[in-house]
Each structure stands twice: as C-alpha cells, then as structure tokens.
CSV table of C-alpha atoms in Angstrom, one decimal:
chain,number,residue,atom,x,y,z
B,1,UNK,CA,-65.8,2.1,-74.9
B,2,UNK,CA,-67.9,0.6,-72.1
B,3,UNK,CA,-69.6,3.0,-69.9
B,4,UNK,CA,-69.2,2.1,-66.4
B,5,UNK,CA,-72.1,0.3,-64.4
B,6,UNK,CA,-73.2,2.3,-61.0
B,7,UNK,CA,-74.4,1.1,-58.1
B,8,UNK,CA,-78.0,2.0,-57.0
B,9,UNK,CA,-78.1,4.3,-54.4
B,10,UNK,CA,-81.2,2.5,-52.3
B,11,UNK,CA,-80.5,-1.2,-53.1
B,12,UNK,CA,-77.4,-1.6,-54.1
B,13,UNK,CA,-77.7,-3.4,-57.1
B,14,UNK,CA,-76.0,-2.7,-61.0
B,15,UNK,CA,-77.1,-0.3,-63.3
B,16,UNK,CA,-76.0,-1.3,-66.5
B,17,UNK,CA,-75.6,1.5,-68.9
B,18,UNK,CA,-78.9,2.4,-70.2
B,19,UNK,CA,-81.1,1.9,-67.6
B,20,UNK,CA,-81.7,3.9,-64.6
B,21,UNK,CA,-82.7,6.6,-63.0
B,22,UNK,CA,-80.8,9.9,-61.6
B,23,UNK,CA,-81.9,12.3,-59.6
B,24,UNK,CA,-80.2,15.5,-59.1
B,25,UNK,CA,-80.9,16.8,-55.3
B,26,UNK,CA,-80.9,21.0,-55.1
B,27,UNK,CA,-78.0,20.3,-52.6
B,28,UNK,CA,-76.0,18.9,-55.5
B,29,UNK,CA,-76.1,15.2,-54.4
B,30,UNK,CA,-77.0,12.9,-56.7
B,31,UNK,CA,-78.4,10.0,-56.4
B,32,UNK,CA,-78.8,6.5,-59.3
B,33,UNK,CA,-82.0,4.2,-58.8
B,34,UNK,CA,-82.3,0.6,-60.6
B,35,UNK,CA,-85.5,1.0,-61.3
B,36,UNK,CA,-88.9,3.3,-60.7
B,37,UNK,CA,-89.3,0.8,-57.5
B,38,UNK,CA,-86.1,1.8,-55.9
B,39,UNK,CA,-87.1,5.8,-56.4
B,40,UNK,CA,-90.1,5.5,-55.5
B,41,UNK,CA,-89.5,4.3,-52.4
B,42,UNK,CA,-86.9,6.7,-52.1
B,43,UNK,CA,-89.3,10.1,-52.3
B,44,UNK,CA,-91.8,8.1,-49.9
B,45,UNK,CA,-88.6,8.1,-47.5
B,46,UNK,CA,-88.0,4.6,-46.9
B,47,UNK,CA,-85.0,3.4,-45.2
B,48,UNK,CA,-83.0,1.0,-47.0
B,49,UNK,CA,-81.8,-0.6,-44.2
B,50,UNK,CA,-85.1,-1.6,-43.0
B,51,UNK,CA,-86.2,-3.5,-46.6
B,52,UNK,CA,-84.6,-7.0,-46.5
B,53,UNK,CA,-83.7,-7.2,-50.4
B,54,UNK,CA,-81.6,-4.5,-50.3
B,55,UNK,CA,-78.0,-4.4,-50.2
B,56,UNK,CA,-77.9,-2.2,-46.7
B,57,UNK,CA,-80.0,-4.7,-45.1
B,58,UNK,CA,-77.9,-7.2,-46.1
B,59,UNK,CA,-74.9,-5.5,-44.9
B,60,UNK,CA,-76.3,-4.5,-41.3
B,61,UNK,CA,-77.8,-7.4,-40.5
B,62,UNK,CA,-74.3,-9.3,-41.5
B,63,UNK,CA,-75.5,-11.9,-44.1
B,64,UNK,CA,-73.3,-13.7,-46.5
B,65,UNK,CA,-69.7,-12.0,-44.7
B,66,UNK,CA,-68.6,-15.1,-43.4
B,67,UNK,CA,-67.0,-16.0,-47.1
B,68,UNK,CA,-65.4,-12.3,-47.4
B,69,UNK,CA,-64.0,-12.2,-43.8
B,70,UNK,CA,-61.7,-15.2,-44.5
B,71,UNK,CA,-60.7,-13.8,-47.9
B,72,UNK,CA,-59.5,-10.8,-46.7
B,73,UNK,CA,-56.8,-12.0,-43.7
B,74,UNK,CA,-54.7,-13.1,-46.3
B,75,UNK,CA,-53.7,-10.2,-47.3
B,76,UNK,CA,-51.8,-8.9,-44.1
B,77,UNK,CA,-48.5,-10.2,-44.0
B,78,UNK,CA,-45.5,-8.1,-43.7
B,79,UNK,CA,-42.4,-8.3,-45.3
B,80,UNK,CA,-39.2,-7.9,-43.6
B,81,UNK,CA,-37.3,-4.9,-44.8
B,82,UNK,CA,-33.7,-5.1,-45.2
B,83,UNK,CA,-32.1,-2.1,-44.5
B,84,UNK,CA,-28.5,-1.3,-42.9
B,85,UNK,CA,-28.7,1.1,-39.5
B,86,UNK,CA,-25.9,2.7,-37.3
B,87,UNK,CA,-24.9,-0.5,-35.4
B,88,UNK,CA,-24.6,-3.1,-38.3
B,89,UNK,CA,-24.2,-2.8,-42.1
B,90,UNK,CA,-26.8,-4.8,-44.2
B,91,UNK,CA,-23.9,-7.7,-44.6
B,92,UNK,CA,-23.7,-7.9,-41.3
B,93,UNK,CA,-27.9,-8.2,-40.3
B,94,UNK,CA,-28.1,-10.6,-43.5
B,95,UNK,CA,-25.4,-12.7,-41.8
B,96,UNK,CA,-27.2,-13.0,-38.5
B,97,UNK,CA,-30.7,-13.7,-40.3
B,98,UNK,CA,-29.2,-16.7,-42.5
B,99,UNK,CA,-27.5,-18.1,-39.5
B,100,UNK,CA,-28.9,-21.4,-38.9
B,101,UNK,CA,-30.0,-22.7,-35.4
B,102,UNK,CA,-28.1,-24.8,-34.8
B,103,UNK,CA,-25.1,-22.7,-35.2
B,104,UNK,CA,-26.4,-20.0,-33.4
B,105,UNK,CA,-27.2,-22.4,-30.8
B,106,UNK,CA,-23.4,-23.6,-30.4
B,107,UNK,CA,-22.4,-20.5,-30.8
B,108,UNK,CA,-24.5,-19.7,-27.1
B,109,UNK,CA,-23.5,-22.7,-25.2
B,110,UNK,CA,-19.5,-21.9,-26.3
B,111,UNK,CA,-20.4,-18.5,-24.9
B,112,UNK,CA,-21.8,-19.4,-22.2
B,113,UNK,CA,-19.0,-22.1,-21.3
B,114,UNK,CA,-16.6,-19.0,-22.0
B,115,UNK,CA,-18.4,-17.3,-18.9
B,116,UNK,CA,-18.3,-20.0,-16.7
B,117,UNK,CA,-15.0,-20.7,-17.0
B,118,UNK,CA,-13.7,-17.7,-16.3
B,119,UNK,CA,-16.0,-17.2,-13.2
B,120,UNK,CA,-14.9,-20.5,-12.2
B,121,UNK,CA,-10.9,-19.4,-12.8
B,122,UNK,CA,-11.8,-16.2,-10.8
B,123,UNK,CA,-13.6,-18.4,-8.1
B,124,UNK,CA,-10.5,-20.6,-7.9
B,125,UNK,CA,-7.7,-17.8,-7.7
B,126,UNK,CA,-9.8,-16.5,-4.9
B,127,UNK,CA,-9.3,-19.9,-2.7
B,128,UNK,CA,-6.4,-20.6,-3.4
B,129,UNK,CA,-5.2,-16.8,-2.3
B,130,UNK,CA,-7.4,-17.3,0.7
B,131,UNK,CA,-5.7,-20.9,1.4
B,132,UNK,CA,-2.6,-19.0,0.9
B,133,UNK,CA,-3.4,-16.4,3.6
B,134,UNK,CA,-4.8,-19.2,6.2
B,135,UNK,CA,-1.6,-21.2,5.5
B,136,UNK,CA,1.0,-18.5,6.5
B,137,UNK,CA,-1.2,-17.3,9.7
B,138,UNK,CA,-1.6,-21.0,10.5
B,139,UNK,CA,2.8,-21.6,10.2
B,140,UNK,CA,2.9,-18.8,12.7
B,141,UNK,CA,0.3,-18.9,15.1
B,142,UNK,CA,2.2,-17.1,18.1
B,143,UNK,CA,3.3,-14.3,16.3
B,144,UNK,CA,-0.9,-13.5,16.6
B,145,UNK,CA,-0.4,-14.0,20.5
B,146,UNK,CA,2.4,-12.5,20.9
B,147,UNK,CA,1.2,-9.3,18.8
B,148,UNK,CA,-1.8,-9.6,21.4
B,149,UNK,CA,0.3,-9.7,24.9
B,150,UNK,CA,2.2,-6.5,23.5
B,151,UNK,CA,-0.5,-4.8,23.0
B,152,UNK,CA,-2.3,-5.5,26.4
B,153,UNK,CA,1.4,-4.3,27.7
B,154,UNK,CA,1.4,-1.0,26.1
B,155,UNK,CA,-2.5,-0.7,27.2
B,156,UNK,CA,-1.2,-1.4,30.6
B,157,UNK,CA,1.5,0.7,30.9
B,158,UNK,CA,-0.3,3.6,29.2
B,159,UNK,CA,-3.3,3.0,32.1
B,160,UNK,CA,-0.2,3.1,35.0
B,161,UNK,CA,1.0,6.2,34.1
F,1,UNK,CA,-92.9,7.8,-41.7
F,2,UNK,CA,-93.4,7.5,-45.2
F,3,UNK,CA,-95.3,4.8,-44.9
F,4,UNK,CA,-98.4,6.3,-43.6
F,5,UNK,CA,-102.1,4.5,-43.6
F,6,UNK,CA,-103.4,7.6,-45.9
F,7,UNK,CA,-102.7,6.0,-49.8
F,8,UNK,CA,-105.1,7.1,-51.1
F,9,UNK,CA,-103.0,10.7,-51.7
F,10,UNK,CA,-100.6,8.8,-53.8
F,11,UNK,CA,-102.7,9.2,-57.0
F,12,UNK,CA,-100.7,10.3,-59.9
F,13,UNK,CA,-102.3,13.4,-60.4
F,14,UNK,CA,-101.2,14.7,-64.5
F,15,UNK,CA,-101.9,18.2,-63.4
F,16,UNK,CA,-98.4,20.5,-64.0
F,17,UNK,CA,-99.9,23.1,-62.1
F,18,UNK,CA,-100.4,21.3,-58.9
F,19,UNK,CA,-97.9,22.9,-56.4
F,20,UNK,CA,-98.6,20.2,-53.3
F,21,UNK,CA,-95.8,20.1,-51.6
F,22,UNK,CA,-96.9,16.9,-49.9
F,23,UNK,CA,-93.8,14.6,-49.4
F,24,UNK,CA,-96.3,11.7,-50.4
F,25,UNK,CA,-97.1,13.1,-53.9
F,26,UNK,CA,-95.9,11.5,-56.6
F,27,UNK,CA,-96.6,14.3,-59.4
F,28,UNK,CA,-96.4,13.7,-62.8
F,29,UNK,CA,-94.0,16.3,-64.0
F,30,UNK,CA,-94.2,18.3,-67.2
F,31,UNK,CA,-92.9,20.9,-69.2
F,32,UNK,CA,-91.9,24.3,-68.3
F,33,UNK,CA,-95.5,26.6,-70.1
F,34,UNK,CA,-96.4,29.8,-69.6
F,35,UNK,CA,-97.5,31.1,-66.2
F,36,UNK,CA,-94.8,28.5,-64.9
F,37,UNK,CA,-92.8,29.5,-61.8
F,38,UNK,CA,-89.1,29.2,-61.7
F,39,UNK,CA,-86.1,30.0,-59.2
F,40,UNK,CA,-83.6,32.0,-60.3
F,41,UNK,CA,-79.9,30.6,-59.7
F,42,UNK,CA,-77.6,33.7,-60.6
F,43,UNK,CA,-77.0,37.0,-58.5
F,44,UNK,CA,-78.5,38.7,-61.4
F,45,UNK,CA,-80.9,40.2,-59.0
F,46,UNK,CA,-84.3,38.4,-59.9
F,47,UNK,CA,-85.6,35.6,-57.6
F,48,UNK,CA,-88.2,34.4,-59.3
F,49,UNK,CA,-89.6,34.7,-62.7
F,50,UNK,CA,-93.0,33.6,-64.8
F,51,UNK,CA,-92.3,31.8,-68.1
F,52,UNK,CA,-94.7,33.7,-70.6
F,53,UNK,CA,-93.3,31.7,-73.7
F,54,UNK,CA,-91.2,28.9,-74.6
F,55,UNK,CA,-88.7,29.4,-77.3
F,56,UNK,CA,-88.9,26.2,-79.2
F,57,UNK,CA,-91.1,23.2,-78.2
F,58,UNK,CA,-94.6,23.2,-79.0
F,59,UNK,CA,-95.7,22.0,-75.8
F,60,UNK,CA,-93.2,23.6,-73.4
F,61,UNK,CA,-89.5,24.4,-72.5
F,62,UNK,CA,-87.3,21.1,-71.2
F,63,UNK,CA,-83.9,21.0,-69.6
F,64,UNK,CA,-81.8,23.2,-71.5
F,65,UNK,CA,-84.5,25.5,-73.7
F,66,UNK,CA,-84.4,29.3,-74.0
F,67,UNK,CA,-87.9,30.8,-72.2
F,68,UNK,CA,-88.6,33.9,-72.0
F,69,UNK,CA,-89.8,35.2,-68.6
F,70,UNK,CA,-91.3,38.1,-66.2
F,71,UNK,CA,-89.5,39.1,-63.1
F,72,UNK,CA,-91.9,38.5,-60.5
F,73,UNK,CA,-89.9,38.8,-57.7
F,74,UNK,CA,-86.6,40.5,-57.3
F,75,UNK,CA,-83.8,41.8,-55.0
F,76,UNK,CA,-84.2,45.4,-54.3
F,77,UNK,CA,-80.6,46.2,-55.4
F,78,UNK,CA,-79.6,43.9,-58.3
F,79,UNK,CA,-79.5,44.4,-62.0
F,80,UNK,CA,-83.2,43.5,-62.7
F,81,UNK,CA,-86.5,44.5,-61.6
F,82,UNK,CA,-89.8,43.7,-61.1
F,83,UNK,CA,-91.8,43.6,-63.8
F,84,UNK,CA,-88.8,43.4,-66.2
F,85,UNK,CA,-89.6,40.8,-69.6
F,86,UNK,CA,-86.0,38.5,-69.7
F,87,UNK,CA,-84.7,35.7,-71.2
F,88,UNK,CA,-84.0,32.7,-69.8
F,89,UNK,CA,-81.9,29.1,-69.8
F,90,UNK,CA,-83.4,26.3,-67.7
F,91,UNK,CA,-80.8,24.8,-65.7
F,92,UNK,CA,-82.4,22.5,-63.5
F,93,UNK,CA,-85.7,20.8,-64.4
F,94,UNK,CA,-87.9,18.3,-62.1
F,95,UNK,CA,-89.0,16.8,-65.6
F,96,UNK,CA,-86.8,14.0,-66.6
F,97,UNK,CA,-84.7,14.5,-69.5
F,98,UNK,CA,-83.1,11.5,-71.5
F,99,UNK,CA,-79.4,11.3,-71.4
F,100,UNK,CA,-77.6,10.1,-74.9
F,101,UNK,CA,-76.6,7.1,-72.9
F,102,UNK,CA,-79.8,5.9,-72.2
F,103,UNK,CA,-80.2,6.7,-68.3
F,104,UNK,CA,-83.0,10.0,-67.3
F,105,UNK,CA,-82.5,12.7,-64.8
F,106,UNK,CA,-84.2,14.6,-63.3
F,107,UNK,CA,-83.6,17.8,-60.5
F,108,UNK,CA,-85.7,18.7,-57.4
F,109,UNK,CA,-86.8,21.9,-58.6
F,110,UNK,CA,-87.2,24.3,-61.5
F,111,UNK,CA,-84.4,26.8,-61.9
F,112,UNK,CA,-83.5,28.9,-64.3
F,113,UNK,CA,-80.2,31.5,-65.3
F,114,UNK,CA,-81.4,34.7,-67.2
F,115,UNK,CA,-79.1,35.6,-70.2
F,116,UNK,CA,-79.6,38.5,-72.4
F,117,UNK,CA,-80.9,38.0,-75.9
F,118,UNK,CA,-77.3,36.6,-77.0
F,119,UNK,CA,-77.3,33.8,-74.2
F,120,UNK,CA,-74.7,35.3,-71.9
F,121,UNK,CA,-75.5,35.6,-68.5
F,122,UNK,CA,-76.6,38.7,-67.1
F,123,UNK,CA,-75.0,37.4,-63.5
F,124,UNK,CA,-71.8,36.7,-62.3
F,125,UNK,CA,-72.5,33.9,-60.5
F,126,UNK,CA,-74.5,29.9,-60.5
F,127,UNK,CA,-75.6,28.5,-57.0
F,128,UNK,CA,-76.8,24.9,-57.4
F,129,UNK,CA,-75.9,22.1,-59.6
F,130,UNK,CA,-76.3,22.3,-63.5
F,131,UNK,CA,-76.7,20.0,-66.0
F,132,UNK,CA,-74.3,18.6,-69.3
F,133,UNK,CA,-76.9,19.0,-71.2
F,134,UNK,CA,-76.1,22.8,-71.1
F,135,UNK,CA,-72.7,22.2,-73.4
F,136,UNK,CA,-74.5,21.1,-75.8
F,137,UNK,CA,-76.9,24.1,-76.4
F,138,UNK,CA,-73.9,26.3,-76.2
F,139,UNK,CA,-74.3,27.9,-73.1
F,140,UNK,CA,-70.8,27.1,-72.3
F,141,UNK,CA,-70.3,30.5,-70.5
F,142,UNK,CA,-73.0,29.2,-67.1
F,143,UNK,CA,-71.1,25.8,-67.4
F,144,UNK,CA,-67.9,27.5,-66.1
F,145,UNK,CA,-70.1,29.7,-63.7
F,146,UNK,CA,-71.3,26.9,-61.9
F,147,UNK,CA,-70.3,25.3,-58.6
F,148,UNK,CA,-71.6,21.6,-59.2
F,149,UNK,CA,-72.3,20.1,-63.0
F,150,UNK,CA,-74.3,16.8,-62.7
C-alpha cells in the first residue's frame, strides 16, 4: 500500500510519507509543511507569494507556464455528434456529410442552371406574348383611331345637349 | 508584518508555563501537568478546567490521555460546576504527537472533552476538530460526536 504524498501547504513541494509536519488550526483547517522551515515561516505569517522558492511565487509571477500552456490546447477539440432530428434521419445527415465537393459542387451549378433556365423560359414567354400584343395593334392601327373619333363624338354630342 | 526588526523575542523559551500570546513566539510545547489550563469542547457545561493529575505518563498527559481535572470555570446552567473534580480526554493538543505513519501533528490549542469515570461523555456535543488518535484509545463514542476528525 503506498500512502499518498501531499503537497506543502506554504511551498508547494512533496511530502513523502514520513516526513512532515501537520498542523491542525482550531477552525478545523489543516494545514502540511515540508519541513520546520516552511512552518516556521508560516506562524511568523509570511506570505508565500512573496518568497521566490515557493511554488506560489512561482505561479504568480508566471515562471516556467510557457511549456504547460501549449500542452494543454490540445485537448479541446470537439467531436461531431451524429444524431438524427425532426427534419432528416441520421441516413440522410450521414449522406450529406460524406458527399464529396466536388459533387456537391455540380450538384449547385445544375441547380443553379435549373433556375436560370426557367427564369429565362418565363422571360421569353413574356416577349413573345408582348410581341404578340404589339403585332395585332400594329395589323390594325385605325381601329385605335377610329375607337378615338367615336369617343370625341359621343363627348361632343353629350356637351350639345 | 511578521517580519519585524525585534528578533530577539524569537528565543525558544522551554518554559510550558509561558502563556505569551505573542504571534512571534515560537514556544516549545510540552505536556499537559498539573495546574495546566485547558478548554473544554463539549456542552457539558464546564469551560475550562485545571489538570491536577495525569493518568498515565510520568511526565504528563499527550494527545489522547485520560487527566483528571477541576472545573474552574463553568456555564451557570450546565451539568457541571465550579469547583467540580472530572475526568477528562485531551482532544486537541498544541504538542506534537507522532502519527504511525511517520508525519507529527499538532493543534492550536489545548482542549479537552470530560467523560465520566467509564470514558463516556458527559456532553452531547464536540465543537472543534478531533484527532484519530482517539480510536485508538477507545473513545470511539466523541469520535462520532465530533464535527471535524483530523
């Protein structure tokens, strides 16, 4: 069985089993010192953080946490959870994410060529039914005039009487 | 602020009796003798008692000994007196006491629960943290009493 080591309280170094101090405060905290150095300085209230071989120091004043910074952004990548919702079953989003790009990019421009043609086919009907309308007023221009001098008649005769 | 220019109070000073409560003393702590001053931890009534002998130990009671004590000072509604001749179980000692694993502790203060000649408590109750070594003399009854066991 190994006994586990503590950390000191004040420096922040090991205590292997064996060694040591504890001392037990009356409001129940305790606290572990390395050595008679570390308590003493301790009951003659000096801060940690103020005595450069300590581990508090160290940590405050940011020494030596270049090397752990870099180990620790590995850690955070997510994975992408498969899961099926409301709109798509799971075959379905699978599908989509194994498509390649290539195909999903053909499968764009057809749509896209889709939409144009048929705007284009709208575009077109339009002219020609507007050619269509031009044509047959064009074959007939009088019937405009003469649609015009009957109405200046009636506006006449309606003014006379 | 503890490091003050004034050293010269840091002498060790072998003296148990010396009740400087200087933050700079460094005190070389002994064992609990007679006329020794303790705290009492249980709602027994009693707030503190005088050690007049230590059962076992010829130089004085440890962490964990049996004393027997006078009530000095007590609550004016509790189940002791003043005046009254008690046992007791030291619970919290600022001598260091060697653990079977090598390391020492050691308390703030000395603290003691008064049991009646069998060892059980005469209170209900333990404020303050206790020590294992307690399981060991049998005084498994405070163990369970207690808020905090370091």
């Amino acid at each position: 069985m190994v006994l586990k080591t503590e950390l000191c309280r004040f420096s922040g170094a090991k205590i292997c089993p064996g060694k040591g101090i504890g001392f037990v405060r009356s409001d129940s905290q305790v606290f572990l010192f390395a050595n008679s150095k570390c308590k003493r300085y301790f009951h003659n209230r000096l801060k940690p953080s103020k005595l450069t071989w300590t581990a508090m120091y160290r940590k405050q004043h940011k020494k030596d946490i270049a090397a752990e910074a870099v180990k620790k952004r590995r850690r955070t990548t997510k994975k992408p959870y498969s899961r099926s919702i409301v709109g798509a079953t799971l075959e379905i989003i699978q599908k989509k994410r194994t498509e390649k790009p290539e195909v999903r990019d053909a499968a764009r421009e057809a749509a896209l060529r889709e939409i144009k043609e048929r705007i284009k086919k709208t575009k077109d009907e339009k002219k020609a039914k507007k050619a269509e309308l031009l044509n047959r007023n064009s074959l007939i221009p009088d019937l405009h005039h003469l649609e015009y001098r009957l109405l200046n008649r009636e506006c006449a005769d309606k003014i006379s009487t | 602020m503890g490091g003050l220019g004034n050293n010269f109070c840091n002498l060790p000073s072998t003296s148990s009796e010396m009740t400087c409560g200087s933050f700079l003393s460094q005190q070389q702590r002994t064992f609990i003798q007679m006329r020794t001053v303790l705290k009492v931890v249980d709602n027994s009534g009693a707030k503190k008692v005088m050690c007049i002998q230590a059962l076992k130990g010829k130089k004085g009671a440890r962490l964990g000994d049996t004393i027997i004590a006078s009530v000095k000072e007590a609550m004016p509604n509790g189940k002791v007196k003043k005046g009254k001749v008690v046992y007791g179980v030291v619970v919290r000692a600022a001598m260091q006491r060697g653990r079977c694993d090598g390391s020492e502790v050691k308390f703030d203060d000395n603290a003691v629960v008064l049991v009646d000649k069998q060892g059980q408590p005469i209170g209900t109750r333990v404020f303050g943290p206790v020590p294992h070594e307690l399981r060991q003399k049998k005084h498994v009854k405070i163990l369970t009493l207690a808020g905090h066991i370091a």
